[in-house]
Amino acid sequence: MNLALLLDEDFIADDRVLLRGRRRLHLDEVIQAQPGHRLPVGRLNGLMGTGELLRLTDEEAELRVHLDREPPQPLPVTLILALPRPKMLKRVIQNCATMGVKRLYLINSYKVEKSFWQSPWLGEEKLQENLILGLEQGMDTRLPQVTLCKRFKPFVEDELPAIASGSRKLVAHPGTGTACPTHVDTPVTLCIGPEGGFIPYEVEKLIETGFEPVHLGPRILRVETAVPVLLTRLFDSTV
Ligand code: SAM
């Protein structure tokens, strides 16, 4: 927790918050903060600043907060990600939030196992919990928007053209001819496949929609590795 993210319900006055649970525990056990300690804080979808610990009990931590800075700029990317297996999903979601992705579509694909869609990590509360952990890690306050799309073809044909409109359209696919670009300074819509990869039909559908297949070299990366590698490579001056 490099920044404590504050929710509306934490505020007891314009400049006072009470933290309980995980954030109180972090102050107590990890930071071992004493009254007077200052730490970075930010209001969810709002400004960032500093919190001064006023009081710490077994139940709660009271902070005086001063919020005066904008959060960092979002990455100009829309990420279209074939739904990863539950174990990986949590980490991928956190990494996306940490790296400044604000629009994330989790989509179906032939090699996404049906059972993945039953994962409790896809529930609204669990998604928000992991997005918040990612924002706290990356020191950001803007909550990413996550959309679930359970059918590949209708999504690609009916929704993706509008979602990707005005952006550079890329699909990361091993073994294709073009290397993933670097130093990109335009908005990008980026598709990343499932653990087994996109099947040829899916890559064709994406190409028909205007997507350009790009590769990252001969090594095949796990999805959780491919996401930060692709984002860093594309936006190396921003990330
Ligand atoms: N055997 C699968 C294939 O050949 O597509 C491997 C899939 S990989 C584990 C999961 C996803 O990460 C891929 O669909 C792709 O989007 C991305 N990825 C991983 N390594 C890549 C590479 N070297 N070049 C381009 N994309 C890659």
CSV table of C-alpha atoms and ligand atoms in Angstrom, one decimal:
chain,number,residue,atom,x,y,z
A,1,MET,CA,0.0,0.0,0.0
A,2,ASN,CA,2.1,2.9,-1.3
A,3,LEU,CA,-1.0,5.1,-1.0
A,4,ALA,CA,-4.0,4.7,1.2
A,5,LEU,CA,-7.1,5.0,-1.0
A,6,LEU,CA,-10.0,6.7,0.8
A,7,LEU,CA,-13.6,5.9,0.1
A,8,ASP,CA,-16.5,8.3,0.7
A,9,GLU,CA,-17.6,6.4,3.7
A,10,ASP,CA,-14.2,6.8,5.4
A,11,PHE,CA,-14.7,10.6,5.7
A,12,ILE,CA,-16.0,11.9,9.1
A,13,ALA,CA,-15.3,15.5,8.1
A,14,ASP,CA,-13.9,17.3,5.0
A,15,ASP,CA,-10.3,16.7,6.3
A,16,ARG,CA,-10.7,13.7,8.6
A,17,VAL,CA,-11.0,10.0,7.8
A,18,LEU,CA,-11.3,6.8,9.9
A,19,LEU,CA,-9.5,3.7,8.4
A,20,ARG,CA,-10.5,0.2,9.6
A,21,GLY,CA,-9.6,-3.3,8.6
A,22,ARG,CA,-6.8,-3.9,6.0
A,23,ARG,CA,-5.6,-0.2,5.9
A,24,ARG,CA,-5.5,0.2,9.7
A,25,LEU,CA,-3.6,-3.1,10.0
A,26,HIS,CA,-1.1,-1.9,7.3
A,27,LEU,CA,-0.5,1.3,9.2
A,28,ASP,CA,-0.1,-0.6,12.5
A,29,GLU,CA,1.8,-3.8,11.5
A,30,VAL,CA,3.7,-2.9,8.2
A,31,ILE,CA,4.5,0.8,8.6
A,32,GLN,CA,4.4,0.7,12.4
A,33,ALA,CA,3.1,4.2,12.2
A,34,GLN,CA,2.9,6.4,15.3
A,35,PRO,CA,0.8,9.6,15.7
A,36,GLY,CA,2.4,12.3,13.6
A,37,HIS,CA,3.4,9.9,10.8
A,38,ARG,CA,2.6,11.2,7.3
A,39,LEU,CA,1.7,9.0,4.4
A,40,PRO,CA,0.4,9.4,0.8
A,41,VAL,CA,-3.4,9.2,0.5
A,42,GLY,CA,-5.9,9.7,-2.3
A,43,ARG,CA,-9.7,9.8,-2.6
A,44,LEU,CA,-11.2,7.2,-4.9
A,45,ASN,CA,-11.7,9.0,-8.3
A,46,GLY,CA,-10.4,12.2,-6.7
A,47,LEU,CA,-7.3,14.1,-5.6
A,48,MET,CA,-4.2,12.7,-4.0
A,49,GLY,CA,-2.2,14.3,-1.1
A,50,THR,CA,-1.0,13.5,2.4
A,51,GLY,CA,-2.6,12.0,5.5
A,52,GLU,CA,-1.3,12.6,9.1
A,53,LEU,CA,-2.0,9.9,11.6
A,54,LEU,CA,-3.7,11.5,14.6
A,55,ARG,CA,-4.7,8.4,16.5
A,56,LEU,CA,-4.3,4.6,16.2
A,57,THR,CA,-6.4,2.1,18.2
A,58,ASP,CA,-7.1,-1.6,17.8
A,59,GLU,CA,-10.2,-0.7,15.8
A,60,GLU,CA,-9.3,2.3,13.7
A,61,ALA,CA,-6.8,4.9,12.5
A,62,GLU,CA,-7.8,8.5,12.4
A,63,LEU,CA,-6.0,10.7,9.8
A,64,ARG,CA,-6.1,14.4,9.0
A,65,VAL,CA,-5.9,14.6,5.2
A,66,HIS,CA,-4.9,17.3,2.8
A,67,LEU,CA,-5.7,16.5,-0.9
A,68,ASP,CA,-4.2,18.8,-3.5
A,69,ARG,CA,-2.7,16.9,-6.4
A,70,GLU,CA,-4.2,15.3,-9.5
A,71,PRO,CA,-3.6,11.5,-9.9
A,72,PRO,CA,-1.2,10.5,-12.8
A,73,GLN,CA,-2.5,10.5,-16.3
A,74,PRO,CA,-4.2,7.3,-17.5
A,75,LEU,CA,-2.5,5.2,-20.1
A,76,PRO,CA,-4.1,5.8,-23.5
A,77,VAL,CA,-5.0,2.2,-23.9
A,78,THR,CA,-8.1,0.1,-24.0
A,79,LEU,CA,-7.2,-3.5,-23.1
A,80,ILE,CA,-9.2,-6.4,-24.5
A,81,LEU,CA,-8.2,-9.4,-22.6
A,82,ALA,CA,-9.3,-13.0,-23.1
A,83,LEU,CA,-10.5,-14.0,-19.6
A,84,PRO,CA,-7.5,-15.5,-17.7
A,85,ARG,CA,-7.9,-18.4,-15.3
A,86,PRO,CA,-9.1,-17.3,-11.8
A,87,LYS,CA,-5.7,-17.7,-10.2
A,88,MET,CA,-4.1,-15.3,-12.7
A,89,LEU,CA,-7.1,-13.0,-13.1
A,90,LYS,CA,-6.6,-11.4,-9.7
A,91,ARG,CA,-2.9,-10.6,-10.4
A,92,VAL,CA,-3.7,-9.3,-14.0
A,93,ILE,CA,-6.5,-7.1,-12.7
A,94,GLN,CA,-4.2,-5.6,-10.1
A,95,ASN,CA,-1.3,-5.1,-12.6
A,96,CYS,CA,-3.6,-3.4,-15.0
A,97,ALA,CA,-4.8,-0.9,-12.3
A,98,THR,CA,-1.2,-0.4,-11.2
A,99,MET,CA,0.0,0.4,-14.7
A,100,GLY,CA,-2.8,3.0,-15.4
A,101,VAL,CA,-5.2,1.0,-17.6
A,102,LYS,CA,-8.6,2.5,-17.3
A,103,ARG,CA,-10.7,0.6,-19.7
A,104,LEU,CA,-10.5,-3.2,-19.5
A,105,TYR,CA,-12.7,-5.7,-21.4
A,106,LEU,CA,-12.6,-9.3,-20.3
A,107,ILE,CA,-13.8,-11.4,-23.3
A,108,ASN,CA,-14.6,-14.9,-24.1
A,109,SER,CA,-12.4,-16.9,-26.6
A,110,TYR,CA,-12.4,-20.5,-27.8
A,111,LYS,CA,-9.6,-21.4,-25.4
A,112,VAL,CA,-11.2,-19.7,-22.3
A,113,GLU,CA,-12.6,-22.5,-20.2
A,114,LYS,CA,-16.3,-22.0,-19.5
A,115,SER,CA,-15.8,-22.5,-15.7
A,116,PHE,CA,-13.6,-19.4,-15.6
A,117,TRP,CA,-16.7,-17.3,-16.0
A,118,GLN,CA,-18.0,-18.7,-12.7
A,119,SER,CA,-15.0,-17.3,-10.8
A,120,PRO,CA,-16.0,-15.3,-7.6
A,121,TRP,CA,-13.2,-12.9,-8.6
A,122,LEU,CA,-15.5,-11.6,-11.3
A,123,GLY,CA,-18.0,-10.4,-8.8
A,124,GLU,CA,-18.3,-6.6,-8.7
A,125,GLU,CA,-17.0,-6.3,-5.1
A,126,LYS,CA,-14.0,-8.6,-5.7
A,127,LEU,CA,-13.1,-6.8,-8.9
A,128,GLN,CA,-13.2,-3.5,-7.1
A,129,GLU,CA,-11.2,-4.9,-4.2
A,130,ASN,CA,-8.4,-5.9,-6.6
A,131,LEU,CA,-8.5,-2.8,-8.7
A,132,ILE,CA,-8.1,-0.8,-5.4
A,133,LEU,CA,-5.1,-2.9,-4.4
A,134,GLY,CA,-3.6,-2.2,-7.8
A,135,LEU,CA,-4.3,1.6,-7.6
A,136,GLU,CA,-2.8,1.7,-4.1
A,137,GLN,CA,0.3,0.0,-5.4
A,138,GLY,CA,0.7,2.3,-8.4
A,139,MET,CA,-0.3,5.5,-6.4
A,140,ASP,CA,-3.4,6.4,-8.5
A,141,THR,CA,-7.0,7.1,-7.6
A,142,ARG,CA,-9.0,6.7,-10.8
A,143,LEU,CA,-10.9,3.4,-10.7
A,144,PRO,CA,-10.6,1.4,-14.0
A,145,GLN,CA,-13.8,0.3,-15.7
A,146,VAL,CA,-14.1,-3.5,-16.2
A,147,THR,CA,-16.6,-4.9,-18.7
A,148,LEU,CA,-17.3,-8.6,-19.1
A,149,CYS,CA,-18.2,-9.8,-22.6
A,150,LYS,CA,-19.1,-13.5,-22.6
A,151,ARG,CA,-19.5,-14.0,-26.4
A,152,PHE,CA,-16.6,-13.4,-28.7
A,153,LYS,CA,-18.3,-13.0,-32.1
A,154,PRO,CA,-21.0,-10.5,-31.1
A,155,PHE,CA,-18.5,-8.5,-29.1
A,156,VAL,CA,-16.0,-8.3,-32.0
A,157,GLU,CA,-18.6,-7.6,-34.7
A,158,ASP,CA,-21.0,-5.3,-32.8
A,159,GLU,CA,-19.1,-3.6,-30.0
A,160,LEU,CA,-15.4,-3.6,-30.8
A,161,PRO,CA,-15.6,-1.2,-33.8
A,162,ALA,CA,-17.1,1.5,-31.7
A,163,ILE,CA,-14.8,0.8,-28.7
A,164,ALA,CA,-11.7,0.9,-30.8
A,165,SER,CA,-12.7,3.8,-33.0
A,166,GLY,CA,-10.0,6.4,-33.4
A,167,SER,CA,-7.3,4.2,-31.9
A,168,ARG,CA,-4.5,2.1,-33.3
A,169,LYS,CA,-5.7,-1.5,-33.2
A,170,LEU,CA,-3.2,-4.2,-32.2
A,171,VAL,CA,-3.6,-7.9,-31.4
A,172,ALA,CA,-0.6,-9.5,-29.7
A,173,HIS,CA,-0.1,-12.9,-31.4
A,174,PRO,CA,3.1,-14.9,-31.3
A,175,GLY,CA,4.7,-15.8,-34.6
A,176,THR,CA,3.2,-13.0,-36.7
A,177,GLY,CA,5.4,-10.9,-39.0
A,178,THR,CA,5.4,-7.4,-37.3
A,179,ALA,CA,7.1,-6.6,-34.1
A,180,CYS,CA,5.1,-4.8,-31.5
A,181,PRO,CA,5.7,-1.0,-31.9
A,182,THR,CA,7.4,1.2,-29.3
A,183,HIS,CA,7.2,4.9,-28.4
A,184,VAL,CA,3.5,5.0,-29.3
A,185,ASP,CA,1.9,8.3,-28.6
A,186,THR,CA,-1.6,7.7,-29.9
A,187,PRO,CA,-4.5,5.8,-28.2
A,188,VAL,CA,-4.2,2.0,-28.7
A,189,THR,CA,-6.8,-0.8,-28.4
A,190,LEU,CA,-4.8,-3.9,-27.6
A,191,CYS,CA,-6.1,-7.5,-27.7
A,192,ILE,CA,-4.3,-10.2,-25.7
A,193,GLY,CA,-5.2,-13.8,-26.0
A,194,PRO,CA,-5.9,-16.6,-23.5
A,195,GLU,CA,-3.3,-19.1,-22.1
A,196,GLY,CA,-3.8,-21.3,-25.2
A,197,GLY,CA,-3.7,-18.3,-27.6
A,198,PHE,CA,-6.4,-17.0,-30.0
A,199,ILE,CA,-7.4,-19.6,-32.6
A,200,PRO,CA,-6.9,-18.6,-36.3
A,201,TYR,CA,-10.6,-17.8,-36.7
A,202,GLU,CA,-10.4,-15.3,-33.9
A,203,VAL,CA,-7.3,-13.6,-35.2
A,204,GLU,CA,-9.0,-13.4,-38.7
A,205,LYS,CA,-12.1,-11.8,-37.1
A,206,LEU,CA,-9.9,-9.2,-35.3
A,207,ILE,CA,-8.0,-8.5,-38.6
A,208,GLU,CA,-11.3,-8.0,-40.4
A,209,THR,CA,-12.1,-5.4,-37.7
A,210,GLY,CA,-8.9,-3.5,-38.4
A,211,PHE,CA,-6.5,-5.1,-35.9
A,212,GLU,CA,-2.9,-5.6,-36.8
A,213,PRO,CA,-1.2,-8.7,-35.4
A,214,VAL,CA,2.1,-8.0,-33.6
A,215,HIS,CA,4.6,-10.1,-31.8
A,216,LEU,CA,7.0,-9.8,-28.9
A,217,GLY,CA,9.8,-12.0,-30.2
A,218,PRO,CA,10.2,-15.8,-30.1
A,219,ARG,CA,9.6,-16.3,-26.4
A,220,ILE,CA,6.0,-17.0,-25.4
A,221,LEU,CA,5.0,-15.1,-22.3
A,222,ARG,CA,2.4,-15.9,-19.8
A,223,VAL,CA,-0.6,-13.5,-20.0
A,224,GLU,CA,0.4,-11.9,-16.6
A,225,THR,CA,3.9,-11.2,-18.1
A,226,ALA,CA,2.6,-10.3,-21.6
A,227,VAL,CA,0.4,-7.5,-20.2
A,228,PRO,CA,3.1,-5.4,-18.5
A,229,VAL,CA,5.6,-6.2,-21.3
A,230,LEU,CA,3.2,-5.0,-24.0
A,231,LEU,CA,2.2,-1.9,-22.1
A,232,THR,CA,5.8,-0.9,-21.2
A,233,ARG,CA,6.9,-1.5,-24.8
A,234,LEU,CA,4.1,0.5,-26.3
A,235,PHE,CA,4.1,3.4,-23.9
A,236,ASP,CA,7.7,3.4,-22.8
A,237,SER,CA,7.8,7.2,-22.2
A,238,THR,CA,4.6,7.2,-20.1
A,239,VAL,CA,4.5,4.0,-18.0
B,1,SAM,N1,0.5,-21.0,-27.5
B,1,SAM,C1,-0.2,-19.7,-27.5
B,1,SAM,C2,0.0,-19.0,-28.8
B,1,SAM,O1,0.8,-19.4,-29.6
B,1,SAM,O2,-0.8,-18.1,-29.1
B,1,SAM,C3,0.4,-18.9,-26.3
B,1,SAM,C4,-0.5,-17.9,-25.8
B,1,SAM,S1,0.3,-16.8,-24.6
B,1,SAM,C5,0.5,-17.8,-23.2
B,1,SAM,C6,-1.1,-15.8,-24.2
B,1,SAM,C7,-1.2,-14.5,-24.9
B,1,SAM,O3,-0.1,-13.6,-24.6
B,1,SAM,C8,-1.1,-14.6,-26.4
B,1,SAM,O4,-2.3,-14.9,-27.0
B,1,SAM,C9,-0.6,-13.2,-26.8
B,1,SAM,O5,-1.7,-12.3,-26.9
B,1,SAM,C10,0.3,-12.9,-25.7
B,1,SAM,N2,1.7,-13.2,-26.0
B,1,SAM,C11,2.5,-14.0,-25.2
B,1,SAM,N3,3.7,-14.1,-25.8
B,1,SAM,C12,3.7,-13.4,-26.9
B,1,SAM,C13,4.6,-13.1,-28.0
B,1,SAM,N4,5.9,-13.6,-27.9
B,1,SAM,N5,4.2,-12.4,-29.0
B,1,SAM,C14,3.0,-11.9,-29.0
B,1,SAM,N6,2.1,-12.1,-28.1
B,1,SAM,C15,2.4,-12.8,-27.1
